[in-house]
Amino acid sequence: MRLGFLGSPSLAVPVLDALVAAGHDVAVVVSRPDRRRGRGGTASPTPVKAAALAHGLEVTDDLSLLAETDVDLSVVVAYGALVPAAILDRAPMLNVHLSVLPRWRGAAPVERAILAGDPLTGVSVMRLEATLDTGPVYAVAETDVDDKHLTALQAELVALGTQLLVPMLAGGLAHLPEPVAQSGEATYAHKVADDELELDFTKRADELARVVRLGRARTWAGERRLGVLDAVVVDDAVGAPGDFDGAIVTCGVGGLRLVSVVPEGRRAMSPEAWVRGIRDVVPTRLGRSLLP
């Protein structure tokens, strides 16, 4: 098939790679504009744009070029913006969305599934509409959330979505299955706000462990920020919320045994290595709001 492809982050790249490997003619790739990263940094392409250039594909950040290109349909994976109805009317678009719709429509479906403690999540291949993730669904695959971290769960869902999508397109437009309208209560996956990533040790340990699994959690040791990359829940923590004994932080219920931390200005390490490297007073409490 002659395809368009819309996507931006690295999680969308495996789908583009699979479509090219399957022999589809990807006529144009649309991605978000290049962004400057760091102070004085040069503009960097999105991961999808970089992958498209590596494949020798035409790539643009101008959606109007897609409207001018003759394609059978387009595939959308985490493009990062709504597609106007005028462009949707030119050719059908299939969206690989990382949730079981209508749960977690929106920008951060995997993050919200983890934070909510959902036991299951999945991926939906749906027909794109001008409204946010409301289109009928062609196929769904589910998986357990378990204690998976965000990047691992995203990768698993993208692989499941690719396994649904590629065979579906093998027979061309005429052999697409009949999509089914979404049913059930819709929930919306708003982007994770920065303050949601700060660990509040008055909360339950299992709730905070979900925040850690997003990969950007943080707390404070005195006046210094401490990133927390990995932690496990323990039941036998003692003391007040925020008390820290070198590895375990007491929470409102239970505790977190820190596994991997990132001290301010340094690389990831074990909490034991971090504590050994502290030259002044080793903190006995963590968390900005809990400091004496």
mmCIF file of C-alpha atoms in Angstrom:
data_model
loop_
_atom_site.group_PDB
_atom_site.id
_atom_site.type_symbol
_atom_site.label_atom_id
_atom_site.label_comp_id
_atom_site.label_asym_id
_atom_site.label_seq_id
_atom_site.Cartn_x
_atom_site.Cartn_y
_atom_site.Cartn_z
ATOM 1 C CA MET A 1 0.000 0.000 0.000
ATOM 2 C CA ARG A 2 0.987 3.602 -0.495
ATOM 3 C CA LEU A 3 1.032 5.123 2.977
ATOM 4 C CA GLY A 4 1.512 8.311 4.878
ATOM 5 C CA PHE A 5 2.934 8.134 8.392
ATOM 6 C CA LEU A 6 2.510 10.602 11.239
ATOM 7 C CA GLY A 7 4.570 10.283 14.414
ATOM 8 C CA SER A 8 7.181 11.988 16.557
ATOM 9 C CA PRO A 9 8.728 10.211 19.591
ATOM 10 C CA SER A 10 10.981 7.177 19.684
ATOM 11 C CA LEU A 11 8.126 4.839 20.611
ATOM 12 C CA ALA A 12 6.631 5.416 17.131
ATOM 13 C CA VAL A 13 9.806 4.410 15.286
ATOM 14 C CA PRO A 14 9.299 0.599 15.481
ATOM 15 C CA VAL A 15 5.941 0.950 13.726
ATOM 16 C CA LEU A 16 7.482 2.976 10.893
ATOM 17 C CA ASP A 17 10.336 0.459 10.610
ATOM 18 C CA ALA A 18 7.858 -2.430 10.442
ATOM 19 C CA LEU A 19 5.799 -0.792 7.689
ATOM 20 C CA VAL A 20 8.915 -0.214 5.601
ATOM 21 C CA ALA A 21 10.101 -3.787 6.248
ATOM 22 C CA ALA A 22 6.705 -5.108 5.157
ATOM 23 C CA GLY A 23 7.212 -3.532 1.745
ATOM 24 C CA HIS A 24 4.737 -0.668 1.982
ATOM 25 C CA ASP A 25 5.460 2.464 -0.038
ATOM 26 C CA VAL A 26 5.677 5.140 2.656
ATOM 27 C CA ALA A 27 5.225 8.207 0.458
ATOM 28 C CA VAL A 28 5.600 10.866 3.165
ATOM 29 C CA VAL A 29 6.329 11.046 6.883
ATOM 30 C CA VAL A 30 4.948 13.944 8.916
ATOM 31 C CA SER A 31 6.570 14.704 12.267
ATOM 32 C CA ARG A 32 6.683 17.607 14.696
ATOM 33 C CA PRO A 33 9.146 20.463 14.033
ATOM 34 C CA ASP A 34 12.793 20.215 15.072
ATOM 35 C CA ARG A 35 13.449 21.409 18.641
ATOM 36 C CA ARG A 36 16.411 23.082 20.280
ATOM 37 C CA ARG A 37 17.722 21.087 23.223
ATOM 38 C CA GLY A 38 19.968 22.503 25.936
ATOM 39 C CA ARG A 39 21.504 25.945 26.169
ATOM 40 C CA GLY A 40 22.553 27.176 22.770
ATOM 41 C CA GLY A 41 21.906 23.754 21.318
ATOM 42 C CA THR A 42 21.272 23.202 17.665
ATOM 43 C CA ALA A 43 17.843 22.099 16.506
ATOM 44 C CA SER A 44 17.366 18.333 16.679
ATOM 45 C CA PRO A 45 14.898 16.273 14.659
ATOM 46 C CA THR A 46 12.300 14.082 16.308
ATOM 47 C CA PRO A 47 13.220 10.378 16.496
ATOM 48 C CA VAL A 48 10.635 9.628 13.795
ATOM 49 C CA LYS A 49 12.119 12.238 11.465
ATOM 50 C CA ALA A 50 15.597 10.823 12.026
ATOM 51 C CA ALA A 51 14.338 7.293 11.276
ATOM 52 C CA ALA A 52 12.513 8.475 8.151
ATOM 53 C CA LEU A 53 15.658 10.152 6.827
ATOM 54 C CA ALA A 54 17.629 6.982 7.522
ATOM 55 C CA HIS A 55 15.121 5.076 5.382
ATOM 56 C CA GLY A 56 15.436 7.682 2.617
ATOM 57 C CA LEU A 57 11.802 8.754 2.995
ATOM 58 C CA GLU A 58 10.354 12.168 2.357
ATOM 59 C CA VAL A 59 9.705 13.853 5.697
ATOM 60 C CA THR A 60 8.080 17.145 6.650
ATOM 61 C CA ASP A 61 6.529 19.007 9.567
ATOM 62 C CA ASP A 62 3.909 20.517 7.256
ATOM 63 C CA LEU A 63 0.623 18.600 7.394
ATOM 64 C CA SER A 64 -0.566 20.263 4.209
ATOM 65 C CA LEU A 65 1.992 18.230 2.257
ATOM 66 C CA LEU A 66 0.186 15.082 3.364
ATOM 67 C CA ALA A 67 -3.044 16.475 1.921
ATOM 68 C CA GLU A 68 -1.277 16.960 -1.399
ATOM 69 C CA THR A 69 0.206 13.439 -1.494
ATOM 70 C CA ASP A 70 -1.656 10.534 -3.068
ATOM 71 C CA VAL A 71 -1.839 7.796 -0.405
ATOM 72 C CA ASP A 72 -4.238 4.915 0.259
ATOM 73 C CA LEU A 73 -4.254 5.660 3.988
ATOM 74 C CA SER A 74 -2.040 7.065 6.722
ATOM 75 C CA VAL A 75 -0.849 5.533 9.984
ATOM 76 C CA VAL A 76 -0.616 7.722 13.087
ATOM 77 C CA VAL A 77 1.456 6.845 16.165
ATOM 78 C CA ALA A 78 1.937 9.490 18.880
ATOM 79 C CA TYR A 79 2.051 12.350 16.390
ATOM 80 C CA GLY A 80 1.502 14.968 19.092
ATOM 81 C CA ALA A 81 -1.238 17.131 17.565
ATOM 82 C CA LEU A 82 -4.802 16.830 16.335
ATOM 83 C CA VAL A 83 -5.250 16.329 12.600
ATOM 84 C CA PRO A 84 -7.782 18.718 11.012
ATOM 85 C CA ALA A 85 -10.942 17.256 9.521
ATOM 86 C CA ALA A 86 -10.070 18.668 6.092
ATOM 87 C CA ILE A 87 -6.966 16.444 5.962
ATOM 88 C CA LEU A 88 -8.766 13.430 7.420
ATOM 89 C CA ASP A 89 -11.289 13.675 4.594
ATOM 90 C CA ARG A 90 -8.582 13.105 1.969
ATOM 91 C CA ALA A 91 -7.805 9.504 2.963
ATOM 92 C CA PRO A 92 -8.484 7.289 5.991
ATOM 93 C CA MET A 93 -6.082 7.351 8.920
ATOM 94 C CA LEU A 94 -5.448 4.545 11.384
ATOM 95 C CA ASN A 95 -4.162 5.467 14.819
ATOM 96 C CA VAL A 96 -2.168 3.066 17.020
ATOM 97 C CA HIS A 97 -3.217 4.281 20.476
ATOM 98 C CA LEU A 98 -1.645 2.842 23.622
ATOM 99 C CA SER A 99 -4.740 2.090 25.676
ATOM 100 C CA VAL A 100 -7.924 0.060 25.512
ATOM 101 C CA LEU A 101 -10.293 2.760 24.336
ATOM 102 C CA PRO A 102 -12.310 4.577 25.528
ATOM 103 C CA ARG A 103 -10.184 4.392 28.683
ATOM 104 C CA TRP A 104 -7.310 6.864 28.605
ATOM 105 C CA ARG A 105 -7.960 8.936 25.549
ATOM 106 C CA GLY A 106 -5.341 11.637 25.186
ATOM 107 C CA ALA A 107 -1.645 12.387 25.419
ATOM 108 C CA ALA A 108 -0.353 10.173 28.256
ATOM 109 C CA PRO A 109 -2.330 6.914 28.282
ATOM 110 C CA VAL A 110 0.433 4.615 29.536
ATOM 111 C CA GLU A 111 1.490 7.022 32.279
ATOM 112 C CA ARG A 112 -2.107 7.338 33.481
ATOM 113 C CA ALA A 113 -2.667 3.576 33.440
ATOM 114 C CA ILE A 114 0.390 3.138 35.675
ATOM 115 C CA LEU A 115 -0.509 5.968 38.056
ATOM 116 C CA ALA A 116 -4.093 4.733 38.390
ATOM 117 C CA GLY A 117 -2.936 1.243 39.309
ATOM 118 C CA ASP A 118 -4.781 -0.337 36.378
ATOM 119 C CA PRO A 119 -4.188 -4.116 36.363
ATOM 120 C CA LEU A 120 -4.539 -4.267 32.572
ATOM 121 C CA THR A 121 -3.896 -1.924 29.693
ATOM 122 C CA GLY A 122 -3.497 -2.454 25.964
ATOM 123 C CA VAL A 123 -3.342 -0.993 22.500
ATOM 124 C CA SER A 124 -6.141 -0.049 20.111
ATOM 125 C CA VAL A 125 -5.915 0.340 16.351
ATOM 126 C CA MET A 126 -8.642 2.872 15.613
ATOM 127 C CA ARG A 127 -9.880 5.061 12.809
ATOM 128 C CA LEU A 128 -8.762 8.613 13.440
ATOM 129 C CA GLU A 129 -11.379 11.324 13.789
ATOM 130 C CA ALA A 130 -11.020 15.079 14.247
ATOM 131 C CA THR A 131 -12.069 14.705 17.887
ATOM 132 C CA LEU A 132 -9.651 13.254 20.431
ATOM 133 C CA ASP A 133 -9.351 9.432 20.192
ATOM 134 C CA THR A 134 -13.073 8.899 19.600
ATOM 135 C CA GLY A 135 -12.999 6.844 16.396
ATOM 136 C CA PRO A 136 -14.195 3.259 15.944
ATOM 137 C CA VAL A 137 -11.732 0.485 16.769
ATOM 138 C CA TYR A 138 -10.418 -2.143 14.355
ATOM 139 C CA ALA A 139 -8.474 -4.314 16.804
ATOM 140 C CA VAL A 140 -7.363 -4.438 20.437
ATOM 141 C CA ALA A 141 -4.649 -6.328 22.336
ATOM 142 C CA GLU A 142 -4.258 -6.333 26.122
ATOM 143 C CA THR A 143 -1.418 -6.956 28.558
ATOM 144 C CA ASP A 144 -0.829 -6.915 32.312
ATOM 145 C CA VAL A 145 0.586 -3.730 33.778
ATOM 146 C CA ASP A 146 2.234 -5.524 36.740
ATOM 147 C CA ASP A 147 5.221 -3.540 38.065
ATOM 148 C CA LYS A 148 6.497 -2.579 34.609
ATOM 149 C CA HIS A 149 8.246 0.728 34.189
ATOM 150 C CA LEU A 150 6.931 3.217 31.654
ATOM 151 C CA THR A 151 9.493 2.648 28.914
ATOM 152 C CA ALA A 152 9.171 -1.149 29.110
ATOM 153 C CA LEU A 153 5.377 -1.039 29.041
ATOM 154 C CA GLN A 154 5.350 1.413 26.147
ATOM 155 C CA ALA A 155 7.714 -0.814 24.169
ATOM 156 C CA GLU A 156 5.532 -3.856 24.838
ATOM 157 C CA LEU A 157 2.388 -2.019 23.732
ATOM 158 C CA VAL A 158 4.037 -0.708 20.571
ATOM 159 C CA ALA A 159 5.101 -4.258 19.715
ATOM 160 C CA LEU A 160 1.531 -5.495 20.249
ATOM 161 C CA GLY A 161 0.157 -2.664 18.139
ATOM 162 C CA THR A 162 2.609 -3.423 15.346
ATOM 163 C CA GLN A 163 1.553 -7.065 15.430
ATOM 164 C CA LEU A 164 -2.063 -5.964 14.974
ATOM 165 C CA LEU A 165 -1.416 -3.331 12.329
ATOM 166 C CA VAL A 166 0.965 -4.938 9.847
ATOM 167 C CA PRO A 167 -1.178 -8.029 9.039
ATOM 168 C CA MET A 168 -4.252 -5.809 8.917
ATOM 169 C CA LEU A 169 -2.729 -3.736 6.110
ATOM 170 C CA ALA A 170 -1.404 -6.705 4.145
ATOM 171 C CA GLY A 171 -4.599 -7.122 2.154
ATOM 172 C CA GLY A 172 -5.077 -3.442 1.326
ATOM 173 C CA LEU A 173 -8.038 -1.192 2.020
ATOM 174 C CA ALA A 174 -10.578 -3.668 0.723
ATOM 175 C CA HIS A 175 -9.665 -6.219 3.394
ATOM 176 C CA LEU A 176 -9.648 -3.993 6.454
ATOM 177 C CA PRO A 177 -11.958 -5.364 9.157
ATOM 178 C CA GLU A 178 -15.126 -3.505 10.048
ATOM 179 C CA PRO A 179 -14.374 -1.145 12.939
ATOM 180 C CA VAL A 180 -16.527 -1.206 16.067
ATOM 181 C CA ALA A 181 -17.723 1.906 17.874
ATOM 182 C CA GLN A 182 -16.164 2.503 21.278
ATOM 183 C CA SER A 183 -18.321 1.631 24.266
ATOM 184 C CA GLY A 184 -17.989 2.239 27.997
ATOM 185 C CA GLU A 185 -16.935 5.164 30.134
ATOM 186 C CA ALA A 186 -14.326 7.449 28.595
ATOM 187 C CA THR A 187 -11.411 8.687 30.695
ATOM 188 C CA TYR A 188 -8.800 11.246 29.656
ATOM 189 C CA ALA A 189 -5.046 10.868 29.928
ATOM 190 C CA HIS A 190 -3.812 14.396 30.548
ATOM 191 C CA LYS A 191 -0.073 14.991 30.391
ATOM 192 C CA VAL A 192 1.699 14.339 33.675
ATOM 193 C CA ALA A 193 2.319 17.660 35.430
ATOM 194 C CA ASP A 194 5.729 18.356 36.918
ATOM 195 C CA ASP A 195 4.422 18.487 40.477
ATOM 196 C CA GLU A 196 3.000 14.960 40.116
ATOM 197 C CA LEU A 197 6.576 13.651 39.858
ATOM 198 C CA GLU A 198 7.664 14.892 43.292
ATOM 199 C CA LEU A 199 7.397 12.140 45.894
ATOM 200 C CA ASP A 200 5.151 13.006 48.835
ATOM 201 C CA PHE A 201 6.064 10.504 51.535
ATOM 202 C CA THR A 202 2.841 11.070 53.452
ATOM 203 C CA LYS A 203 1.172 8.991 50.720
ATOM 204 C CA ARG A 204 1.037 5.206 50.448
ATOM 205 C CA ALA A 205 4.215 3.471 49.339
ATOM 206 C CA ASP A 206 2.463 1.570 46.537
ATOM 207 C CA GLU A 207 1.133 4.861 45.126
ATOM 208 C CA LEU A 208 4.609 6.411 45.167
ATOM 209 C CA ALA A 209 6.123 3.315 43.550
ATOM 210 C CA ARG A 210 3.888 3.958 40.543
ATOM 211 C CA VAL A 211 5.292 7.485 40.254
ATOM 212 C CA VAL A 212 8.820 6.073 40.368
ATOM 213 C CA ARG A 213 7.990 3.728 37.488
ATOM 214 C CA LEU A 214 7.459 6.744 35.220
ATOM 215 C CA GLY A 215 11.241 7.300 35.292
ATOM 216 C CA ARG A 216 11.259 10.974 36.359
ATOM 217 C CA ALA A 217 10.374 10.852 40.055
ATOM 218 C CA ARG A 218 12.283 13.072 42.460
ATOM 219 C CA THR A 219 12.591 14.062 46.089
ATOM 220 C CA TRP A 220 14.907 16.270 48.130
ATOM 221 C CA ALA A 221 17.804 15.534 50.456
ATOM 222 C CA GLY A 222 18.266 18.800 52.285
ATOM 223 C CA GLU A 223 18.558 21.461 49.590
ATOM 224 C CA ARG A 224 19.598 19.038 46.870
ATOM 225 C CA ARG A 225 17.320 17.313 44.432
ATOM 226 C CA LEU A 226 17.473 13.514 44.344
ATOM 227 C CA GLY A 227 16.068 11.621 41.372
ATOM 228 C CA VAL A 228 14.593 8.202 42.089
ATOM 229 C CA LEU A 229 14.752 5.799 39.142
ATOM 230 C CA ASP A 230 13.771 2.564 40.845
ATOM 231 C CA ALA A 231 12.287 1.524 44.178
ATOM 232 C CA VAL A 232 10.335 -1.375 45.660
ATOM 233 C CA VAL A 233 7.586 -1.374 48.251
ATOM 234 C CA VAL A 234 8.351 -2.785 51.701
ATOM 235 C CA ASP A 235 5.861 -3.447 54.490
ATOM 236 C CA ASP A 236 8.143 -3.187 57.497
ATOM 237 C CA ALA A 237 9.226 0.462 57.362
ATOM 238 C CA VAL A 238 9.251 2.211 60.732
ATOM 239 C CA GLY A 239 9.202 5.858 61.741
ATOM 240 C CA ALA A 240 7.465 8.956 60.472
ATOM 241 C CA PRO A 241 6.825 9.683 56.784
ATOM 242 C CA GLY A 242 10.065 10.793 55.175
ATOM 243 C CA ASP A 243 12.380 9.050 57.662
ATOM 244 C CA PHE A 244 15.368 7.595 55.782
ATOM 245 C CA ASP A 245 17.784 4.944 57.066
ATOM 246 C CA GLY A 246 20.149 4.817 54.098
ATOM 247 C CA ALA A 247 17.967 2.694 51.831
ATOM 248 C CA ILE A 248 14.346 2.708 53.045
ATOM 249 C CA VAL A 249 12.098 5.765 53.186
ATOM 250 C CA THR A 250 9.060 5.514 55.449
ATOM 251 C CA CYS A 251 5.769 6.454 53.773
ATOM 252 C CA GLY A 252 2.266 7.131 55.034
ATOM 253 C CA VAL A 253 1.639 3.401 54.656
ATOM 254 C CA GLY A 254 4.619 1.095 54.192
ATOM 255 C CA GLY A 255 7.935 2.236 52.819
ATOM 256 C CA LEU A 256 10.061 2.445 49.692
ATOM 257 C CA ARG A 257 13.395 0.681 49.427
ATOM 258 C CA LEU A 258 15.383 2.835 47.015
ATOM 259 C CA VAL A 259 17.177 0.816 44.341
ATOM 260 C CA SER A 260 18.572 3.441 41.950
ATOM 261 C CA VAL A 261 18.931 7.184 42.546
ATOM 262 C CA VAL A 262 20.398 10.149 40.699
ATOM 263 C CA PRO A 263 21.982 12.747 42.988
ATOM 264 C CA GLU A 264 21.918 16.288 41.646
ATOM 265 C CA GLY A 265 24.620 16.724 38.982
ATOM 266 C CA ARG A 266 25.687 13.071 39.059
ATOM 267 C CA ARG A 267 24.949 9.749 37.362
ATOM 268 C CA ALA A 268 22.585 6.994 38.460
ATOM 269 C CA MET A 269 23.827 4.860 41.358
ATOM 270 C CA SER A 270 22.669 2.737 44.263
ATOM 271 C CA PRO A 271 21.501 4.580 47.397
ATOM 272 C CA GLU A 272 24.366 2.976 49.296
ATOM 273 C CA ALA A 273 26.910 4.466 46.868
ATOM 274 C CA TRP A 274 25.202 7.843 47.140
ATOM 275 C CA VAL A 275 25.315 7.794 50.940
ATOM 276 C CA ARG A 276 28.985 6.743 50.953
ATOM 277 C CA GLY A 277 29.820 9.710 48.741
ATOM 278 C CA ILE A 278 28.160 12.317 50.941
ATOM 279 C CA ARG A 279 30.889 14.408 52.576
ATOM 280 C CA ASP A 280 28.765 16.272 55.084
ATOM 281 C CA VAL A 281 25.814 15.081 57.178
ATOM 282 C CA VAL A 282 24.008 12.017 55.787
ATOM 283 C CA PRO A 283 20.286 12.889 55.572
ATOM 284 C CA THR A 284 17.908 11.054 57.872
ATOM 285 C CA ARG A 285 14.823 12.506 56.197
ATOM 286 C CA LEU A 286 13.861 12.970 52.559
ATOM 287 C CA GLY A 287 11.238 15.192 50.977
ATOM 288 C CA ARG A 288 11.080 18.954 50.697
ATOM 289 C CA SER A 289 7.795 19.374 52.571
ATOM 290 C CA LEU A 290 8.978 17.155 55.460
ATOM 291 C CA LEU A 291 12.303 18.817 56.234
ATOM 292 C CA PRO A 292 12.597 20.279 59.756
#
